[in-house]
Coordinates of C-alpha atoms in Angstrom, one line a residue:
Chain A
X30 CA 0.0 0.0 0.0
X31 CA 1.4 3.4 -1.0
X32 CA 1.6 6.2 1.5
X33 CA -0.9 8.0 -0.7
X34 CA -3.6 5.3 -0.6
X35 CA -3.1 4.7 3.2
X36 CA -3.5 8.4 3.8
X37 CA -6.6 8.3 1.7
X38 CA -8.0 5.4 3.7
X39 CA -7.1 7.2 7.0
X40 CA -9.0 10.3 5.8
X41 CA -11.9 8.1 4.7
X42 CA -12.0 6.4 8.1
X43 CA -11.8 9.7 9.9
X44 CA -14.7 11.0 7.8
X45 CA -16.8 8.0 8.5
X46 CA -16.1 8.2 12.2
X47 CA -17.0 11.9 12.2
X48 CA -20.2 11.1 10.4
X49 CA -21.1 8.4 12.8
X50 CA -20.4 10.4 15.9
X51 CA -22.5 13.3 14.5
X52 CA -25.6 11.1 14.5
X53 CA -26.0 8.7 17.4
X54 CA -23.2 9.5 19.8
X55 CA -23.9 13.2 19.9
X56 CA -27.4 12.9 21.2
X57 CA -27.7 14.1 24.8
X58 CA -28.0 11.3 27.4
X59 CA -31.6 12.2 28.3
X60 CA -32.6 11.7 24.6
X61 CA -30.9 8.4 24.5
X62 CA -32.5 7.4 27.8
X63 CA -36.0 8.1 26.5
X64 CA -35.4 6.5 23.2
X65 CA -34.1 3.4 24.9
X66 CA -37.2 3.3 27.0
X67 CA -39.4 3.6 23.9
X68 CA -37.5 0.7 22.4
X69 CA -38.0 -1.4 25.5
X70 CA -41.7 -0.6 25.2
X71 CA -41.7 -1.6 21.5
X72 CA -40.1 -5.0 22.2
X73 CA -42.7 -5.8 24.9
X74 CA -45.6 -4.5 22.9
X75 CA -44.3 -6.7 20.1
X76 CA -44.8 -9.8 22.3
X77 CA -48.5 -9.2 22.9
X78 CA -49.0 -7.5 19.6
X79 CA -47.8 -10.5 17.6
X80 CA -50.0 -12.7 19.7
X81 CA -53.0 -10.4 19.1
X82 CA -52.3 -10.4 15.3
X83 CA -52.1 -14.2 15.3
X84 CA -48.5 -14.2 14.2
X85 CA -47.4 -16.1 17.2
X86 CA -49.3 -18.5 19.5
X87 CA -50.8 -17.1 22.6
X88 CA -48.7 -17.9 25.7
X89 CA -50.2 -16.7 29.0
X90 CA -46.9 -16.5 30.8
X91 CA -45.1 -14.6 28.1
X92 CA -48.0 -12.3 27.7
X93 CA -48.1 -11.6 31.4
X94 CA -44.3 -11.0 31.5
X95 CA -44.5 -8.5 28.6
X96 CA -47.5 -6.7 30.3
X97 CA -45.7 -6.5 33.6
X98 CA -42.7 -5.0 31.8
X99 CA -44.9 -2.4 30.1
X100 CA -46.5 -1.5 33.4
X101 CA -43.1 -1.1 35.0
X102 CA -41.9 1.0 32.1
X103 CA -45.0 3.2 32.4
X104 CA -44.0 3.9 36.0
X105 CA -40.6 5.4 35.3
X106 CA -40.7 9.0 36.4
X107 CA -40.1 11.0 33.2
X108 CA -38.8 14.3 34.7
X109 CA -35.2 13.7 33.8
X110 CA -35.8 12.5 30.2
X111 CA -37.2 15.7 28.6
X112 CA -34.9 18.7 29.2
X113 CA -35.6 21.9 27.3
X114 CA -33.8 22.2 24.0
X115 CA -34.2 18.5 23.0
X116 CA -37.0 18.9 20.5
X117 CA -36.7 18.0 16.8
X118 CA -36.1 21.6 15.8
X119 CA -33.1 21.9 18.1
X120 CA -31.6 18.5 17.5
X121 CA -31.1 16.1 14.7
X122 CA -32.0 12.5 15.6
X123 CA -35.1 13.1 17.7
X124 CA -38.8 13.2 16.7
X125 CA -39.9 14.9 19.9
X126 CA -42.0 17.9 18.8
X127 CA -41.8 21.3 20.5
X128 CA -45.5 20.8 21.5
X129 CA -44.1 18.7 24.4
X130 CA -42.6 21.8 26.0
X131 CA -45.3 24.1 24.8
X132 CA -48.0 22.0 26.4
X133 CA -46.4 20.0 29.2
X134 CA -49.8 19.3 30.9
X135 CA -51.3 17.9 27.8
X136 CA -48.2 15.8 27.3
X137 CA -48.3 14.5 30.9
X138 CA -52.0 13.7 30.5
X139 CA -51.3 11.7 27.3
X140 CA -48.4 9.9 28.8
X141 CA -50.6 8.9 31.7
X142 CA -53.0 7.1 29.3
X143 CA -50.1 4.7 28.6
X144 CA -50.0 3.9 32.3
X145 CA -53.7 3.3 32.4
X146 CA -53.6 1.1 29.3
X147 CA -50.6 -0.9 30.6
X148 CA -52.4 -1.5 33.9
X149 CA -55.4 -2.7 32.0
X150 CA -53.3 -5.1 30.0
X151 CA -51.4 -6.3 33.1
X152 CA -54.7 -7.1 34.7
X153 CA -55.8 -9.5 32.0
X154 CA -52.8 -10.5 29.9
X155 CA -52.6 -14.0 31.4
X156 CA -56.4 -14.7 31.1
X157 CA -56.6 -15.9 27.6
X158 CA -56.1 -14.6 24.1
X159 CA -59.4 -12.7 23.8
X160 CA -59.0 -10.9 27.1
X161 CA -55.5 -9.9 26.2
X162 CA -56.4 -8.8 22.7
X163 CA -59.1 -6.6 24.1
X164 CA -56.6 -4.8 26.2
X165 CA -54.0 -4.5 23.4
X166 CA -56.3 -2.2 21.5
X167 CA -56.4 0.6 24.2
X168 CA -52.6 0.2 24.6
X169 CA -52.1 0.8 20.9
X170 CA -54.5 3.7 21.2
X171 CA -52.4 5.3 24.0
X172 CA -49.3 5.1 21.8
X173 CA -51.1 6.7 18.9
X174 CA -52.9 9.3 21.0
X175 CA -49.7 10.7 22.3
X176 CA -47.6 10.4 19.1
X177 CA -50.5 12.1 17.3
X178 CA -49.6 15.5 18.8
X179 CA -46.2 15.1 20.3
X180 CA -44.1 13.1 17.8
X181 CA -43.2 14.1 14.3
X182 CA -44.9 12.1 11.6
X183 CA -42.5 9.6 10.1
Chain B
X16 CA -55.1 51.6 -36.2
X17 CA -58.4 52.3 -34.4
X18 CA -59.8 49.2 -36.0
X19 CA -56.9 47.0 -34.8
X20 CA -57.4 48.4 -31.3
X21 CA -61.1 47.5 -31.4
X22 CA -60.3 44.0 -32.6
X23 CA -57.8 43.6 -29.7
X24 CA -60.3 44.9 -27.2
X25 CA -62.9 42.5 -28.6
X26 CA -60.5 39.6 -28.4
X27 CA -59.6 40.5 -24.9
X28 CA -63.2 40.5 -23.9
X29 CA -63.8 37.1 -25.5
X30 CA -60.8 35.7 -23.7
X31 CA -62.0 37.1 -20.4
X32 CA -65.5 35.8 -21.0
X33 CA -64.1 32.4 -21.9
X34 CA -61.9 32.4 -18.8
X35 CA -64.9 33.4 -16.7
X36 CA -66.9 30.6 -18.3
X37 CA -64.4 27.8 -17.9
X38 CA -63.6 28.7 -14.3
X39 CA -67.4 28.7 -13.4
X40 CA -68.1 26.3 -10.5
X41 CA -69.7 23.1 -11.9
X42 CA -72.7 21.4 -10.4
X43 CA -74.4 18.1 -10.5
X44 CA -78.2 18.2 -11.1
X45 CA -80.8 16.2 -9.2
X46 CA -81.8 14.6 -12.6
X47 CA -78.4 13.1 -12.9
X48 CA -78.9 11.3 -9.6
X49 CA -82.5 10.1 -10.2
X50 CA -83.1 6.5 -9.1
X51 CA -80.3 6.4 -6.6
X52 CA -81.3 5.5 -3.1
X53 CA -78.8 4.9 -0.4
X54 CA -78.5 2.4 2.5
X55 CA -77.2 4.0 5.7
X56 CA -75.6 0.8 6.8
X57 CA -73.4 0.5 3.7
X58 CA -72.8 4.2 4.0
X59 CA -71.0 3.9 7.3
X60 CA -68.3 1.8 5.6
X61 CA -68.0 4.6 3.0
X62 CA -67.8 7.2 5.7
X63 CA -64.8 5.5 7.4
X64 CA -63.1 4.8 4.1
X65 CA -63.4 8.4 3.0
X66 CA -61.9 9.6 6.2
X67 CA -64.4 12.5 6.8
X68 CA -63.9 12.4 10.6
X69 CA -60.1 12.8 10.3
X70 CA -60.6 16.4 9.4
X71 CA -64.1 17.4 10.4
X72 CA -64.4 15.7 13.9
X73 CA -62.8 17.4 16.8
X74 CA -59.1 16.6 16.8
X75 CA -59.0 14.7 20.1
X76 CA -62.3 12.9 19.6
X77 CA -62.5 9.1 19.9
X78 CA -65.2 6.6 19.7
X79 CA -68.7 7.9 19.1
X80 CA -67.5 11.5 19.3
X81 CA -65.9 11.0 15.9
X82 CA -69.3 11.2 14.4
X83 CA -69.8 14.8 15.5
X84 CA -68.5 16.7 12.5
X85 CA -68.4 20.1 14.0
X86 CA -65.2 21.1 12.2
X87 CA -62.6 23.6 13.5
X88 CA -59.4 21.6 12.8
X89 CA -56.7 23.8 11.2
X90 CA -54.6 22.9 8.2
X91 CA -51.6 25.1 7.6
X92 CA -50.2 25.2 4.1
X93 CA -48.0 27.5 2.0
X94 CA -51.2 29.2 0.7
X95 CA -52.6 29.9 4.2
X96 CA -54.4 28.1 7.0
X97 CA -57.5 26.2 6.1
X98 CA -60.1 25.5 8.7
X99 CA -62.4 22.5 8.4
X100 CA -66.0 23.6 8.5
X101 CA -69.0 22.2 10.4
X102 CA -70.5 19.5 8.2
X103 CA -72.8 18.0 10.8
X104 CA -76.5 17.5 10.3
X105 CA -77.3 20.9 11.9
X106 CA -79.5 22.8 9.3
X107 CA -77.8 26.2 9.8
X108 CA -74.4 25.5 11.3
X109 CA -73.8 22.4 9.3
X110 CA -75.1 20.8 6.1
X111 CA -78.4 19.3 7.4
X112 CA -80.5 21.3 4.9
X113 CA -78.6 20.2 1.9
X114 CA -80.1 18.1 -0.9
X115 CA -78.4 15.0 -2.2
X116 CA -77.5 16.8 -5.4
X117 CA -75.8 19.6 -3.4
X118 CA -73.9 16.9 -1.4
X119 CA -72.6 15.2 -4.6
X120 CA -71.8 18.6 -6.1
X121 CA -69.6 19.5 -3.1
X122 CA -67.9 16.1 -3.0
X123 CA -67.3 15.7 -6.8
X124 CA -67.1 19.2 -8.2
X125 CA -65.9 21.1 -5.2
X126 CA -68.8 23.6 -5.4
X127 CA -70.9 24.8 -2.5
X128 CA -74.7 25.2 -2.7
X129 CA -74.1 28.9 -3.0
X130 CA -72.2 28.2 -6.2
X131 CA -68.7 29.0 -4.9
X132 CA -65.5 27.0 -5.3
X133 CA -64.2 25.2 -2.2
X134 CA -60.5 25.2 -1.7
X135 CA -58.9 21.9 -2.7
X136 CA -57.7 21.3 0.9
X137 CA -61.1 19.5 0.8
X138 CA -60.2 16.4 -1.3
X139 CA -63.0 16.7 -3.9
X140 CA -60.4 15.9 -6.5
X141 CA -60.2 12.4 -5.0
X142 CA -63.9 12.0 -4.2
X143 CA -64.6 12.9 -7.8
X144 CA -63.7 9.3 -8.6
X145 CA -66.2 7.8 -6.1
X146 CA -69.1 5.7 -7.2
X147 CA -72.4 7.7 -7.0
X148 CA -74.0 4.6 -5.4
X149 CA -71.5 4.9 -2.6
X150 CA -72.2 8.6 -2.2
X151 CA -76.0 7.8 -2.0
X152 CA -75.2 5.3 0.8
X153 CA -72.9 7.9 2.5
X154 CA -75.6 10.5 2.4
X155 CA -78.1 8.0 3.9
X156 CA -75.7 7.4 6.7
X157 CA -75.2 11.2 7.1
X158 CA -78.8 11.5 8.0
X159 CA -78.2 9.4 11.1
X160 CA -75.3 11.6 12.3
X161 CA -75.7 14.1 15.2
X162 CA -76.1 17.9 14.7
X163 CA -73.6 20.4 16.1
X164 CA -74.3 24.1 16.4
X165 CA -70.7 25.1 16.5
X166 CA -70.1 27.9 13.9
X167 CA -67.6 27.3 11.1
X168 CA -64.6 29.6 11.1
X169 CA -63.2 31.4 8.1
X170 CA -60.1 30.2 6.4
X171 CA -57.0 32.4 6.8
X172 CA -55.8 32.6 3.2
X173 CA -54.1 35.7 1.8
X174 CA -54.2 37.4 -1.6
X175 CA -54.1 36.1 -4.4
X176 CA -55.3 32.8 -3.1
X177 CA -58.3 34.5 -1.5
X178 CA -59.8 34.9 -5.0
X179 CA -62.1 31.9 -5.0
X180 CA -62.7 32.1 -8.7
X181 CA -59.0 31.2 -9.3
X182 CA -59.7 27.8 -7.9
X183 CA -61.6 27.2 -11.2
X184 CA -58.2 27.4 -12.9
X185 CA -56.8 24.9 -10.4
X186 CA -59.7 22.6 -11.2
X187 CA -59.0 22.8 -14.9
X188 CA -55.5 21.8 -14.3
X189 CA -56.0 19.1 -11.7
X190 CA -59.4 17.5 -11.9
X191 CA -59.4 14.2 -13.7
X192 CA -61.9 11.3 -14.1
X193 CA -59.4 8.5 -14.3
X194 CA -57.4 6.6 -11.7
X195 CA -53.8 7.5 -11.6
X196 CA -52.4 3.9 -11.3
X197 CA -53.4 2.0 -14.5
X198 CA -52.4 -1.2 -16.1
X199 CA -53.2 -4.8 -15.3
X200 CA -54.5 -5.0 -11.8
X201 CA -56.1 -7.9 -10.0
X202 CA -59.6 -7.5 -8.7
X203 CA -58.2 -7.0 -5.2
X204 CA -55.7 -4.4 -6.4
X205 CA -58.6 -2.6 -8.2
X206 CA -60.6 -2.5 -5.0
X207 CA -57.6 -1.2 -3.2
X208 CA -57.1 1.5 -5.9
X209 CA -60.7 2.6 -5.5
X210 CA -60.4 2.8 -1.7
X211 CA -57.0 4.6 -1.9
X212 CA -57.5 7.0 -4.8
X213 CA -61.3 7.8 -4.6
X214 CA -62.1 7.5 -0.9
X215 CA -59.2 7.4 1.5
X216 CA -57.3 10.1 -0.5
X217 CA -53.9 8.8 0.6
X218 CA -52.1 10.7 -2.1
X219 CA -53.2 14.1 -0.7
X220 CA -50.4 13.7 1.8
X221 CA -48.2 11.0 0.3
X222 CA -47.7 12.6 -3.1
X223 CA -45.6 15.8 -3.7
X224 CA -47.3 18.9 -5.1
X225 CA -46.5 21.4 -7.8
X226 CA -46.1 25.2 -7.3
X227 CA -49.9 25.6 -7.5
X228 CA -50.6 22.9 -5.0
X229 CA -51.7 20.2 -7.6
X230 CA -50.6 16.6 -7.1
X231 CA -47.6 15.6 -9.1
X232 CA -49.1 12.4 -10.6
X233 CA -45.7 11.4 -12.1
X234 CA -44.4 11.0 -8.6
X235 CA -47.5 9.3 -7.2
X236 CA -47.2 8.2 -3.5
X237 CA -43.4 8.9 -3.5
X238 CA -43.6 10.9 -0.3
X239 CA -43.8 14.6 0.3
X240 CA -42.7 17.4 2.7
X241 CA -44.8 17.5 5.8
X242 CA -46.9 20.7 5.6
X243 CA -47.3 20.9 9.3
X244 CA -43.7 20.7 10.4
X245 CA -40.3 19.4 9.7
X246 CA -39.5 16.1 8.0
X247 CA -41.3 14.3 5.3
X248 CA -44.4 12.2 4.8
X249 CA -43.1 8.8 3.8
X250 CA -43.2 7.2 0.3
X251 CA -45.5 4.3 -0.1
X252 CA -44.1 2.8 -3.3
X253 CA -42.9 -0.8 -2.9
X254 CA -39.2 0.2 -3.3
X255 CA -39.5 2.3 -0.2
X256 CA -42.3 0.6 1.8
X257 CA -40.8 -2.9 2.0
X258 CA -43.2 -4.3 4.6
X259 CA -45.2 -7.4 3.5
X260 CA -48.8 -7.0 2.5
X261 CA -49.8 -8.6 5.8
X262 CA -47.7 -6.2 7.7
X263 CA -49.2 -3.2 5.9
X264 CA -52.8 -4.4 6.4
X265 CA -52.1 -5.1 10.1
X266 CA -50.5 -1.6 10.5
X267 CA -53.7 0.0 9.0
X268 CA -55.7 -1.8 11.7
X269 CA -53.7 -1.5 14.9
X270 CA -51.2 1.2 14.1
X271 CA -48.1 -0.8 14.8
X272 CA -45.1 -1.1 12.4
X273 CA -43.5 -4.5 11.9
X274 CA -41.1 -3.6 14.7
X275 CA -44.0 -2.4 16.9
X276 CA -43.2 1.2 16.7
X277 CA -46.4 3.1 16.4
X278 CA -47.9 5.5 13.9
X279 CA -47.6 9.3 14.6
X280 CA -49.1 12.5 13.5
X281 CA -52.2 12.6 11.2
X282 CA -51.7 8.9 10.4
X283 CA -53.0 8.1 13.9
X284 CA -56.4 9.5 12.9
X285 CA -56.3 7.8 9.5
X286 CA -55.8 4.5 11.2
X287 CA -58.7 5.2 13.5
X288 CA -60.8 5.3 10.3
X289 CA -59.2 2.4 8.5
X290 CA -59.5 0.1 11.5
X291 CA -63.3 0.4 10.9
X292 CA -63.0 -1.2 7.5
X293 CA -63.2 -4.9 6.8
X294 CA -60.1 -7.0 6.8
X295 CA -60.6 -7.6 3.1
X296 CA -60.5 -3.9 2.4
X297 CA -57.4 -3.3 4.4
X298 CA -55.8 -6.2 2.5
X299 CA -56.9 -4.6 -0.7
X300 CA -55.2 -1.3 0.2
X301 CA -52.0 -3.2 1.0
X302 CA -52.2 -5.0 -2.4
X303 CA -52.7 -1.7 -4.2
X304 CA -49.7 -0.2 -2.5
X305 CA -47.6 -3.1 -3.7
X306 CA -48.8 -2.5 -7.2
X307 CA -47.6 1.2 -7.2
X308 CA -44.9 2.0 -9.8
X309 CA -41.6 2.4 -7.9
X310 CA -40.3 5.9 -7.5

């Protein structure tokens, strides 16, 4: 390898590294924390959601475990996850709309509906497919009800 | 010289008269609709497929409240902010005193009973393709809907877009009587095309627009800037939307992506409508999306 090509590769690597760090690693810790929580929610919704859709067989124990996780996730106090200046106009890599900060009471109220729906699911997830399916609907509604106003369309 | 001037003036008058004539708001007569009787029960399916409640029900409404079409929801655009009017059954505040012909005229010609153009924020360019039988059913269902006395608010649209007659030019350029996606389609894909292009008006958000706000049909469903904020409304063409038909149909029902992320923005409201359709119709929509020409 000539010096010239190795210099070129180094420059390329540096450029790629800079590009990568400009996306994920530059996000403030609270943004990564809330995104991580959303991902944990998605994984657990997926367990019951796939059963509700008929993609996987209903399993009472798995359904209850996922529901319990969702309930626990809904109980995480959110106050440290949404500092000012972390909306999608201020930062690349978040879909959090400024409406969250313009209307904090509305946001809190919407977020609470997730807790209510998670509790409703946890109450019945182990009681059979139909009971679980009936509680997955409101859970999905609570995701949509909040994303409707507070997350950028994707 | 004087003669040439006179001829020019005459030609100008003819052009102006022609322009005035071709931009005149069109109507549908009662005679054209003779013999059509609707069934309210079938009309409810048309109502949800056409997405009336997404814009005309109160934004936060759920369940039965989505049948209260009191209007008020705002739609910002580069031409100004449009406000959805009250289209409930109230005879003064809403459209309760309309005839069926006036209803069809509004939906398919974009003309009000007073003979004025509506702005194309109201998707009459899509509804134009709807079957009259479906509109009769829809109107029969409408008679069962509640009345709301909430007054409609004016649009906030500046000059020159405030000249309603100019919408006649827009109509000349943009109204068409054929579906956009053509070619060999299965029966299921054709059903999906009817639902998507005539009733659900997916393209109104998912297709980019030209300078005058007309849909760019050569870039059908290839995604568009989001008029209400940053970011884009995603492309639905099969090269971009790579979910399976089953995954698309399930998303239109429960609002979850294949990785169980959830829909956001106006799509949440769209899914509230589409979840009221039959499974077959959601599958037809998915089949149609897979038949779209790639971007």
